[in-house]
mmCIF file of C-alpha atoms in Angstrom:
data_model
loop_
_atom_site.group_PDB
_atom_site.id
_atom_site.type_symbol
_atom_site.label_atom_id
_atom_site.label_comp_id
_atom_site.label_asym_id
_atom_site.label_seq_id
_atom_site.Cartn_x
_atom_site.Cartn_y
_atom_site.Cartn_z
ATOM 1 C CA MET A 88 -2.431 -0.614 24.266
ATOM 2 C CA ALA A 89 -4.453 -0.788 21.221
ATOM 3 C CA ARG A 90 -3.787 1.610 18.209
ATOM 4 C CA TYR A 91 -6.712 2.981 16.269
ATOM 5 C CA HIS A 92 -6.764 5.404 13.354
ATOM 6 C CA LEU A 93 -9.756 7.884 12.586
ATOM 7 C CA VAL A 94 -10.914 8.325 8.950
ATOM 8 C CA ASP A 95 -13.768 10.387 7.502
ATOM 9 C CA VAL A 96 -15.413 8.260 4.734
ATOM 10 C CA PHE A 97 -17.184 9.373 1.760
ATOM 11 C CA THR A 98 -15.810 12.648 1.556
ATOM 12 C CA THR A 99 -12.875 14.810 0.272
ATOM 13 C CA GLN A 100 -12.892 17.370 3.045
ATOM 14 C CA ALA A 101 -11.967 16.818 6.744
ATOM 15 C CA PHE A 102 -14.839 16.871 9.126
ATOM 16 C CA GLY A 103 -17.290 15.689 6.442
ATOM 17 C CA GLY A 104 -18.486 12.137 5.374
ATOM 18 C CA ASN A 105 -19.066 9.505 8.234
ATOM 19 C CA GLN A 106 -16.381 9.183 11.035
ATOM 20 C CA LEU A 107 -14.994 5.543 11.415
ATOM 21 C CA ALA A 108 -12.374 4.237 14.117
ATOM 22 C CA VAL A 109 -10.238 1.353 12.747
ATOM 23 C CA PHE A 110 -8.283 -0.862 14.867
ATOM 24 C CA PRO A 111 -5.711 -2.497 12.225
ATOM 25 C CA ASP A 112 -4.424 -5.240 14.508
ATOM 26 C CA ALA A 113 -7.331 -6.322 16.909
ATOM 27 C CA ARG A 114 -5.594 -9.562 17.671
ATOM 28 C CA GLY A 115 -6.472 -10.392 21.551
ATOM 29 C CA ILE A 116 -9.414 -8.177 21.629
ATOM 30 C CA SER A 117 -12.525 -10.175 22.358
ATOM 31 C CA PRO A 118 -15.851 -9.459 21.023
ATOM 32 C CA GLU A 119 -17.345 -8.194 24.124
ATOM 33 C CA THR A 120 -14.408 -5.727 24.457
ATOM 34 C CA MET A 121 -14.898 -4.532 20.721
ATOM 35 C CA GLN A 122 -18.519 -3.793 21.494
ATOM 36 C CA LYS A 123 -17.373 -1.876 24.630
ATOM 37 C CA ILE A 124 -14.980 -0.030 22.485
ATOM 38 C CA ALA A 125 -17.364 1.061 19.774
ATOM 39 C CA ARG A 126 -19.829 2.071 22.634
ATOM 40 C CA GLU A 127 -17.062 4.282 24.403
ATOM 41 C CA LEU A 128 -15.972 5.828 20.950
ATOM 42 C CA ASN A 129 -19.489 6.247 20.183
ATOM 43 C CA LEU A 130 -19.097 6.719 16.347
ATOM 44 C CA SER A 131 -21.576 5.204 13.806
ATOM 45 C CA GLU A 132 -19.184 2.154 13.350
ATOM 46 C CA THR A 133 -15.920 1.116 14.475
ATOM 47 C CA SER A 134 -13.892 -1.735 12.632
ATOM 48 C CA PHE A 135 -11.496 -4.325 13.886
ATOM 49 C CA VAL A 136 -9.099 -5.919 11.677
ATOM 50 C CA LEU A 137 -7.901 -9.816 12.384
ATOM 51 C CA PRO A 138 -6.146 -12.639 10.409
ATOM 52 C CA PRO A 139 -8.504 -14.263 7.912
ATOM 53 C CA GLU A 140 -10.187 -17.486 8.688
ATOM 54 C CA ASP A 141 -11.397 -18.007 5.367
ATOM 55 C CA PRO A 142 -8.654 -18.695 3.091
ATOM 56 C CA ALA A 143 -10.423 -16.870 0.266
ATOM 57 C CA SER A 144 -9.888 -13.482 2.091
ATOM 58 C CA ASP A 145 -6.833 -11.264 2.746
ATOM 59 C CA PHE A 146 -8.302 -9.838 6.331
ATOM 60 C CA ARG A 147 -11.146 -10.708 8.454
ATOM 61 C CA LEU A 148 -13.291 -7.458 9.602
ATOM 62 C CA ARG A 149 -15.559 -7.107 12.471
ATOM 63 C CA ILE A 150 -17.743 -4.069 12.581
ATOM 64 C CA PHE A 151 -19.581 -2.817 15.470
ATOM 65 C CA THR A 152 -22.109 0.132 16.078
ATOM 66 C CA PRO A 153 -22.406 1.467 19.563
ATOM 67 C CA ALA A 154 -25.189 -1.184 20.030
ATOM 68 C CA THR A 155 -24.487 -4.062 18.085
ATOM 69 C CA GLU A 156 -22.143 -5.913 15.587
ATOM 70 C CA LEU A 157 -23.158 -5.964 11.941
ATOM 71 C CA PRO A 158 -22.693 -8.634 9.234
ATOM 72 C CA MET A 159 -21.425 -6.134 6.646
ATOM 73 C CA ALA A 160 -21.471 -2.258 6.400
ATOM 74 C CA GLY A 161 -20.141 -0.085 3.881
ATOM 75 C CA HIS A 162 -18.468 3.079 5.297
ATOM 76 C CA PRO A 163 -16.242 0.773 7.559
ATOM 77 C CA THR A 164 -15.355 -1.544 4.626
ATOM 78 C CA VAL A 165 -14.341 1.353 2.449
ATOM 79 C CA GLY A 166 -12.749 3.219 5.168
ATOM 80 C CA THR A 167 -10.727 0.057 6.640
ATOM 81 C CA ALA A 168 -9.386 -0.590 2.780
ATOM 82 C CA PHE A 169 -8.401 3.128 2.650
ATOM 83 C CA LEU A 170 -6.307 2.940 5.914
ATOM 84 C CA LEU A 171 -4.797 -0.551 5.522
ATOM 85 C CA SER A 172 -3.726 0.870 2.019
ATOM 86 C CA ARG A 173 -2.136 3.932 3.724
ATOM 87 C CA LEU A 174 -0.474 1.977 6.112
ATOM 88 C CA GLY A 175 1.235 0.043 3.205
ATOM 89 C CA LEU A 176 -0.632 -3.255 4.570
ATOM 90 C CA ILE A 177 -2.014 -3.313 0.728
ATOM 91 C CA ASP A 178 0.248 -3.486 -2.332
ATOM 92 C CA PRO A 179 -0.473 -0.539 -4.800
ATOM 93 C CA SER A 180 1.309 -2.207 -7.663
ATOM 94 C CA GLU A 181 0.452 -0.481 -11.125
ATOM 95 C CA GLY A 182 -1.638 2.009 -9.410
ATOM 96 C CA ALA A 183 -4.519 -0.178 -8.131
ATOM 97 C CA ALA A 184 -5.214 -2.907 -5.784
ATOM 98 C CA THR A 185 -7.891 -5.633 -4.665
ATOM 99 C CA VAL A 186 -8.331 -6.637 -1.171
ATOM 100 C CA ARG A 187 -10.916 -9.325 0.061
ATOM 101 C CA PHE A 188 -12.521 -8.971 3.482
ATOM 102 C CA GLU A 189 -13.896 -11.732 5.297
ATOM 103 C CA GLU A 190 -17.358 -10.410 6.826
ATOM 104 C CA GLY A 191 -20.548 -11.764 8.296
ATOM 105 C CA VAL A 192 -22.120 -11.778 4.745
ATOM 106 C CA GLY A 193 -18.978 -13.527 3.211
ATOM 107 C CA VAL A 194 -16.165 -12.487 1.192
ATOM 108 C CA ILE A 195 -16.185 -8.705 0.186
ATOM 109 C CA ARG A 196 -14.265 -7.646 -2.688
ATOM 110 C CA VAL A 197 -12.832 -4.116 -2.674
ATOM 111 C CA SER A 198 -10.807 -2.266 -5.225
ATOM 112 C CA VAL A 199 -8.332 0.516 -4.344
ATOM 113 C CA GLU A 200 -7.018 3.048 -6.758
ATOM 114 C CA PHE A 201 -3.873 4.895 -5.887
ATOM 115 C CA THR A 202 -2.875 8.342 -7.058
ATOM 116 C CA GLY A 203 0.648 9.317 -6.435
ATOM 117 C CA GLY A 204 1.108 6.139 -4.127
ATOM 118 C CA GLU A 205 -1.661 7.313 -1.904
ATOM 119 C CA PRO A 206 -4.979 5.603 -1.915
ATOM 120 C CA SER A 207 -7.583 7.785 -3.592
ATOM 121 C CA LYS A 208 -10.748 5.817 -4.728
ATOM 122 C CA ILE A 209 -12.317 2.935 -2.762
ATOM 123 C CA THR A 210 -15.082 0.684 -4.194
ATOM 124 C CA MET A 211 -16.698 -2.193 -2.438
ATOM 125 C CA GLU A 212 -18.932 -4.989 -4.286
ATOM 126 C CA GLN A 213 -21.928 -5.912 -2.362
ATOM 127 C CA PRO A 214 -24.190 -8.868 -2.129
ATOM 128 C CA LEU A 215 -27.072 -8.781 -4.874
ATOM 129 C CA PRO A 216 -30.234 -7.214 -3.721
ATOM 130 C CA LYS A 217 -33.387 -8.924 -1.932
ATOM 131 C CA PHE A 218 -36.613 -7.044 -2.359
ATOM 132 C CA SER A 219 -39.829 -7.298 -0.018
ATOM 133 C CA ASP A 220 -42.985 -5.322 0.505
ATOM 134 C CA SER A 221 -43.005 -2.693 3.149
ATOM 135 C CA PRO A 222 -44.295 -3.690 6.675
ATOM 136 C CA LEU A 223 -46.031 -0.311 6.871
ATOM 137 C CA ASP A 224 -48.903 1.595 5.428
ATOM 138 C CA ARG A 225 -48.303 5.233 3.877
ATOM 139 C CA GLU A 226 -50.212 6.344 6.987
ATOM 140 C CA ALA A 227 -48.108 4.824 9.339
ATOM 141 C CA ILE A 228 -44.937 5.813 7.465
ATOM 142 C CA ALA A 229 -46.017 9.469 7.530
ATOM 143 C CA SER A 230 -46.407 9.444 11.198
ATOM 144 C CA LEU A 231 -43.133 7.608 11.713
ATOM 145 C CA LEU A 232 -41.527 10.646 9.892
ATOM 146 C CA SER A 233 -43.462 13.366 11.655
ATOM 147 C CA THR A 234 -45.109 14.264 8.408
ATOM 148 C CA ASP A 235 -48.276 13.649 6.425
ATOM 149 C CA GLN A 236 -48.827 11.450 3.498
ATOM 150 C CA SER A 237 -48.504 14.517 1.232
ATOM 151 C CA GLY A 238 -44.904 14.628 2.053
ATOM 152 C CA LEU A 239 -44.227 11.106 0.475
ATOM 153 C CA ASP A 240 -43.547 10.626 -2.866
ATOM 154 C CA PRO A 241 -46.807 9.718 -4.619
ATOM 155 C CA ASP A 242 -45.479 7.860 -7.386
ATOM 156 C CA LEU A 243 -43.179 5.376 -5.646
ATOM 157 C CA PRO A 244 -43.549 2.621 -3.103
ATOM 158 C CA ALA A 245 -41.724 2.313 0.188
ATOM 159 C CA GLU A 246 -39.922 -1.166 -0.141
ATOM 160 C CA VAL A 247 -37.791 -3.282 1.927
ATOM 161 C CA VAL A 248 -34.213 -3.647 -0.010
ATOM 162 C CA SER A 249 -31.098 -5.476 1.392
ATOM 163 C CA CYS A 250 -27.534 -5.870 -0.226
ATOM 164 C CA GLY A 251 -26.542 -7.708 3.268
ATOM 165 C CA VAL A 252 -28.407 -5.380 5.677
ATOM 166 C CA PRO A 253 -32.196 -4.745 5.038
ATOM 167 C CA PHE A 254 -33.428 -1.174 4.815
ATOM 168 C CA LEU A 255 -36.839 0.353 4.411
ATOM 169 C CA TYR A 256 -36.602 2.731 1.622
ATOM 170 C CA VAL A 257 -39.096 5.693 1.845
ATOM 171 C CA PRO A 258 -39.322 8.139 -1.243
ATOM 172 C CA ILE A 259 -39.992 11.647 -0.053
ATOM 173 C CA LYS A 260 -41.602 14.380 -2.540
ATOM 174 C CA ASP A 261 -38.967 17.039 -2.175
ATOM 175 C CA LEU A 262 -36.166 18.517 -0.170
ATOM 176 C CA ALA A 263 -38.305 20.585 1.935
ATOM 177 C CA ALA A 264 -40.350 17.410 3.249
ATOM 178 C CA VAL A 265 -36.878 15.627 3.643
ATOM 179 C CA ARG A 266 -35.430 18.244 5.657
ATOM 180 C CA SER A 267 -38.588 18.279 7.964
ATOM 181 C CA ILE A 268 -38.136 14.407 8.834
ATOM 182 C CA ARG A 269 -38.200 13.883 12.482
ATOM 183 C CA LEU A 270 -38.172 10.097 13.274
ATOM 184 C CA ARG A 271 -40.887 9.394 15.995
ATOM 185 C CA LEU A 272 -39.001 6.613 18.356
ATOM 186 C CA ASP A 273 -42.431 6.062 20.044
ATOM 187 C CA ILE A 274 -44.152 4.949 16.866
ATOM 188 C CA TRP A 275 -40.897 3.402 15.616
ATOM 189 C CA GLU A 276 -40.845 1.280 18.846
ATOM 190 C CA GLU A 277 -44.573 0.105 18.169
ATOM 191 C CA VAL A 278 -44.366 -0.487 14.401
ATOM 192 C CA LEU A 279 -40.941 -1.164 13.201
ATOM 193 C CA LYS A 280 -38.666 -1.962 15.911
ATOM 194 C CA ASP A 281 -39.074 -5.967 15.562
ATOM 195 C CA SER A 282 -39.600 -5.985 11.731
ATOM 196 C CA GLU A 283 -36.710 -7.317 9.365
ATOM 197 C CA ALA A 284 -36.035 -4.027 8.416
ATOM 198 C CA PRO A 285 -35.872 -1.489 11.593
ATOM 199 C CA GLN A 286 -33.592 0.887 9.586
ATOM 200 C CA VAL A 287 -35.324 3.749 7.794
ATOM 201 C CA PHE A 288 -33.875 5.022 4.635
ATOM 202 C CA ALA A 289 -35.558 8.338 3.313
ATOM 203 C CA PHE A 290 -34.616 9.828 -0.045
ATOM 204 C CA THR A 291 -35.950 12.331 -2.232
ATOM 205 C CA ARG A 292 -35.131 12.965 -6.259
ATOM 206 C CA GLU A 293 -34.692 16.693 -5.563
ATOM 207 C CA VAL A 294 -30.994 17.398 -4.498
ATOM 208 C CA GLU A 295 -28.728 20.148 -3.326
ATOM 209 C CA ARG A 296 -25.537 19.484 -5.202
ATOM 210 C CA PRO A 297 -25.258 19.453 -9.190
ATOM 211 C CA GLY A 298 -24.200 16.088 -10.159
ATOM 212 C CA SER A 299 -26.274 14.286 -7.113
ATOM 213 C CA THR A 300 -28.804 12.026 -8.245
ATOM 214 C CA VAL A 301 -30.766 11.851 -4.886
ATOM 215 C CA HIS A 302 -30.658 13.363 -1.437
ATOM 216 C CA SER A 303 -30.624 10.963 1.495
ATOM 217 C CA ARG A 304 -31.039 10.483 5.204
ATOM 218 C CA MET A 305 -30.804 7.178 7.468
ATOM 219 C CA PHE A 306 -32.089 6.662 10.750
ATOM 220 C CA ALA A 307 -31.004 3.419 12.813
ATOM 221 C CA PRO A 308 -32.249 3.521 16.432
ATOM 222 C CA ALA A 309 -31.695 -0.526 16.854
ATOM 223 C CA MET A 310 -27.848 0.263 15.810
ATOM 224 C CA GLY A 311 -27.375 3.093 18.599
ATOM 225 C CA ILE A 312 -27.501 5.445 15.382
ATOM 226 C CA ALA A 313 -29.887 8.274 15.657
ATOM 227 C CA GLU A 314 -28.958 9.344 12.233
ATOM 228 C CA ASP A 315 -26.139 8.345 9.986
ATOM 229 C CA PRO A 316 -24.265 10.681 7.727
ATOM 230 C CA ALA A 317 -23.175 8.173 5.173
ATOM 231 C CA THR A 318 -24.301 4.753 4.878
ATOM 232 C CA GLY A 319 -22.633 2.450 2.332
ATOM 233 C CA ALA A 320 -24.484 -0.479 3.275
ATOM 234 C CA ALA A 321 -27.761 1.364 2.362
ATOM 235 C CA SER A 322 -26.475 2.853 -0.731
ATOM 236 C CA GLY A 323 -26.312 -0.379 -2.925
ATOM 237 C CA PRO A 324 -29.691 -1.170 -2.127
ATOM 238 C CA LEU A 325 -30.761 2.314 -2.840
ATOM 239 C CA GLY A 326 -28.848 2.307 -6.178
ATOM 240 C CA CYS A 327 -31.044 -1.068 -6.729
ATOM 241 C CA TYR A 328 -34.394 0.524 -6.056
ATOM 242 C CA LEU A 329 -33.516 3.224 -8.242
ATOM 243 C CA VAL A 330 -32.649 0.831 -11.109
ATOM 244 C CA LYS A 331 -35.815 -1.436 -10.470
ATOM 245 C CA HIS A 332 -38.253 1.706 -10.419
ATOM 246 C CA GLY A 333 -36.515 3.211 -13.802
ATOM 247 C CA LEU A 334 -35.177 6.162 -12.028
ATOM 248 C CA ALA A 335 -31.482 5.197 -13.001
ATOM 249 C CA ARG A 336 -30.064 2.954 -15.830
ATOM 250 C CA SER A 337 -28.046 -0.272 -15.296
ATOM 251 C CA GLY A 338 -24.456 0.924 -15.369
ATOM 252 C CA GLN A 339 -25.017 4.669 -14.702
ATOM 253 C CA PRO A 340 -23.019 6.466 -12.137
ATOM 254 C CA ILE A 341 -25.524 7.365 -9.296
ATOM 255 C CA ILE A 342 -24.473 9.840 -6.485
ATOM 256 C CA SER A 343 -26.374 9.869 -3.293
ATOM 257 C CA GLU A 344 -25.755 12.938 -1.087
ATOM 258 C CA GLN A 345 -26.155 12.297 2.524
ATOM 259 C CA GLY A 346 -25.397 13.886 6.037
ATOM 260 C CA MET A 347 -26.344 17.351 5.102
ATOM 261 C CA GLU A 348 -28.873 17.930 7.634
ATOM 262 C CA MET A 349 -25.971 16.737 10.188
ATOM 263 C CA GLY A 350 -23.144 19.083 8.938
ATOM 264 C CA ARG A 351 -21.146 16.228 7.443
ATOM 265 C CA PRO A 352 -21.584 16.269 3.595
ATOM 266 C CA SER A 353 -21.148 12.831 2.108
ATOM 267 C CA PHE A 354 -21.330 11.765 -1.650
ATOM 268 C CA ILE A 355 -21.538 8.216 -2.257
ATOM 269 C CA ARG A 356 -20.929 6.751 -5.692
ATOM 270 C CA ILE A 357 -23.079 3.760 -6.720
ATOM 271 C CA GLU A 358 -23.103 1.392 -9.857
ATOM 272 C CA VAL A 359 -25.561 -1.201 -10.371
ATOM 273 C CA TYR A 360 -25.661 -3.533 -13.322
ATOM 274 C CA ARG A 361 -28.991 -5.370 -14.340
ATOM 275 C CA ASP A 362 -29.511 -7.700 -17.382
ATOM 276 C CA ALA A 363 -33.321 -7.976 -18.165
ATOM 277 C CA GLU A 364 -34.715 -8.701 -14.744
ATOM 278 C CA GLU A 365 -31.549 -10.024 -13.018
ATOM 279 C CA PHE A 366 -29.268 -7.717 -11.071
ATOM 280 C CA SER A 367 -25.528 -8.723 -11.872
ATOM 281 C CA ALA A 368 -23.325 -6.551 -9.669
ATOM 282 C CA VAL A 369 -23.802 -3.713 -7.114
ATOM 283 C CA ARG A 370 -20.690 -1.356 -6.274
ATOM 284 C CA VAL A 371 -20.294 1.296 -3.801
ATOM 285 C CA GLY A 372 -17.515 3.706 -3.366
ATOM 286 C CA GLY A 373 -16.060 7.147 -2.590
ATOM 287 C CA GLU A 374 -12.826 8.928 -1.068
ATOM 288 C CA CYS A 375 -11.712 9.261 2.229
ATOM 289 C CA VAL A 376 -9.692 11.613 4.544
ATOM 290 C CA TYR A 377 -7.378 10.391 6.988
ATOM 291 C CA MET A 378 -7.617 12.314 10.532
ATOM 292 C CA GLY A 379 -5.456 10.811 12.954
ATOM 293 C CA GLU A 380 -4.486 8.434 15.470
ATOM 294 C CA GLY A 381 -4.826 7.338 19.138
ATOM 295 C CA LEU A 382 -4.115 4.586 21.689
ATOM 296 C CA LEU A 383 -6.571 3.186 23.877
ATOM 297 C CA LYS A 384 -5.569 1.705 27.164
ATOM 298 C CA LEU A 385 -7.269 -2.033 27.412
#
């Protein structure tokens, strides 16, 4: 029997944010079985905690979507740190702690703040960004999203950005246009499936909630995710895009609201630091809600 826990990530309310299953002791579970478990649970991601192989880390973390293993992901990293802290596996000395996860992109440093002995705010550091041009022209992007070119933001380019996992960032004109998006799988398979960044991240500067910076949606058919309610791995690169194009300042708190169209409101905090033309730090964080636990017969 393998015990797992359920956590809602990037939310302060139950049934919001992005769902995550965490297996805090995955010793003895093969990678093939991990993939089958992720497909069985059918959440955006499932994380498996193992003893570290890298002496610079505290835990090894393997992360699976229903379709594939990821080299790094945001909401599983944040949610797993929250869960391990809640289980007492991360020491809350002096109201804060640091944990280092060994992931496919290297060691990811995560800070945990505690309130009343319970984990409250979790923040992960991400690799520095890499930018590349979009593989698609505006007409192809509009068709992919079931819209026309007038729905795209006329002042901003589509661009591929990665802080460990590449995403195609598509700026949208307004809320009405972003809400109307329907990803055309037939066009996606033809023009984007085999590209370096088959994940599509659409956002607009018009927001629903006061205090938010952008309103976001993310589509990842290659990962077995039709739409994701909160995407931490995409939020770091999003912040880098915003800073690069002058839509946010270095060190300015950025809030991405996501999951609204799915009925799972999520709020992701982003901090990006840039000196002159060089990025120096990318951080993504938020709150989590513990939902429960279960046993899986293997």
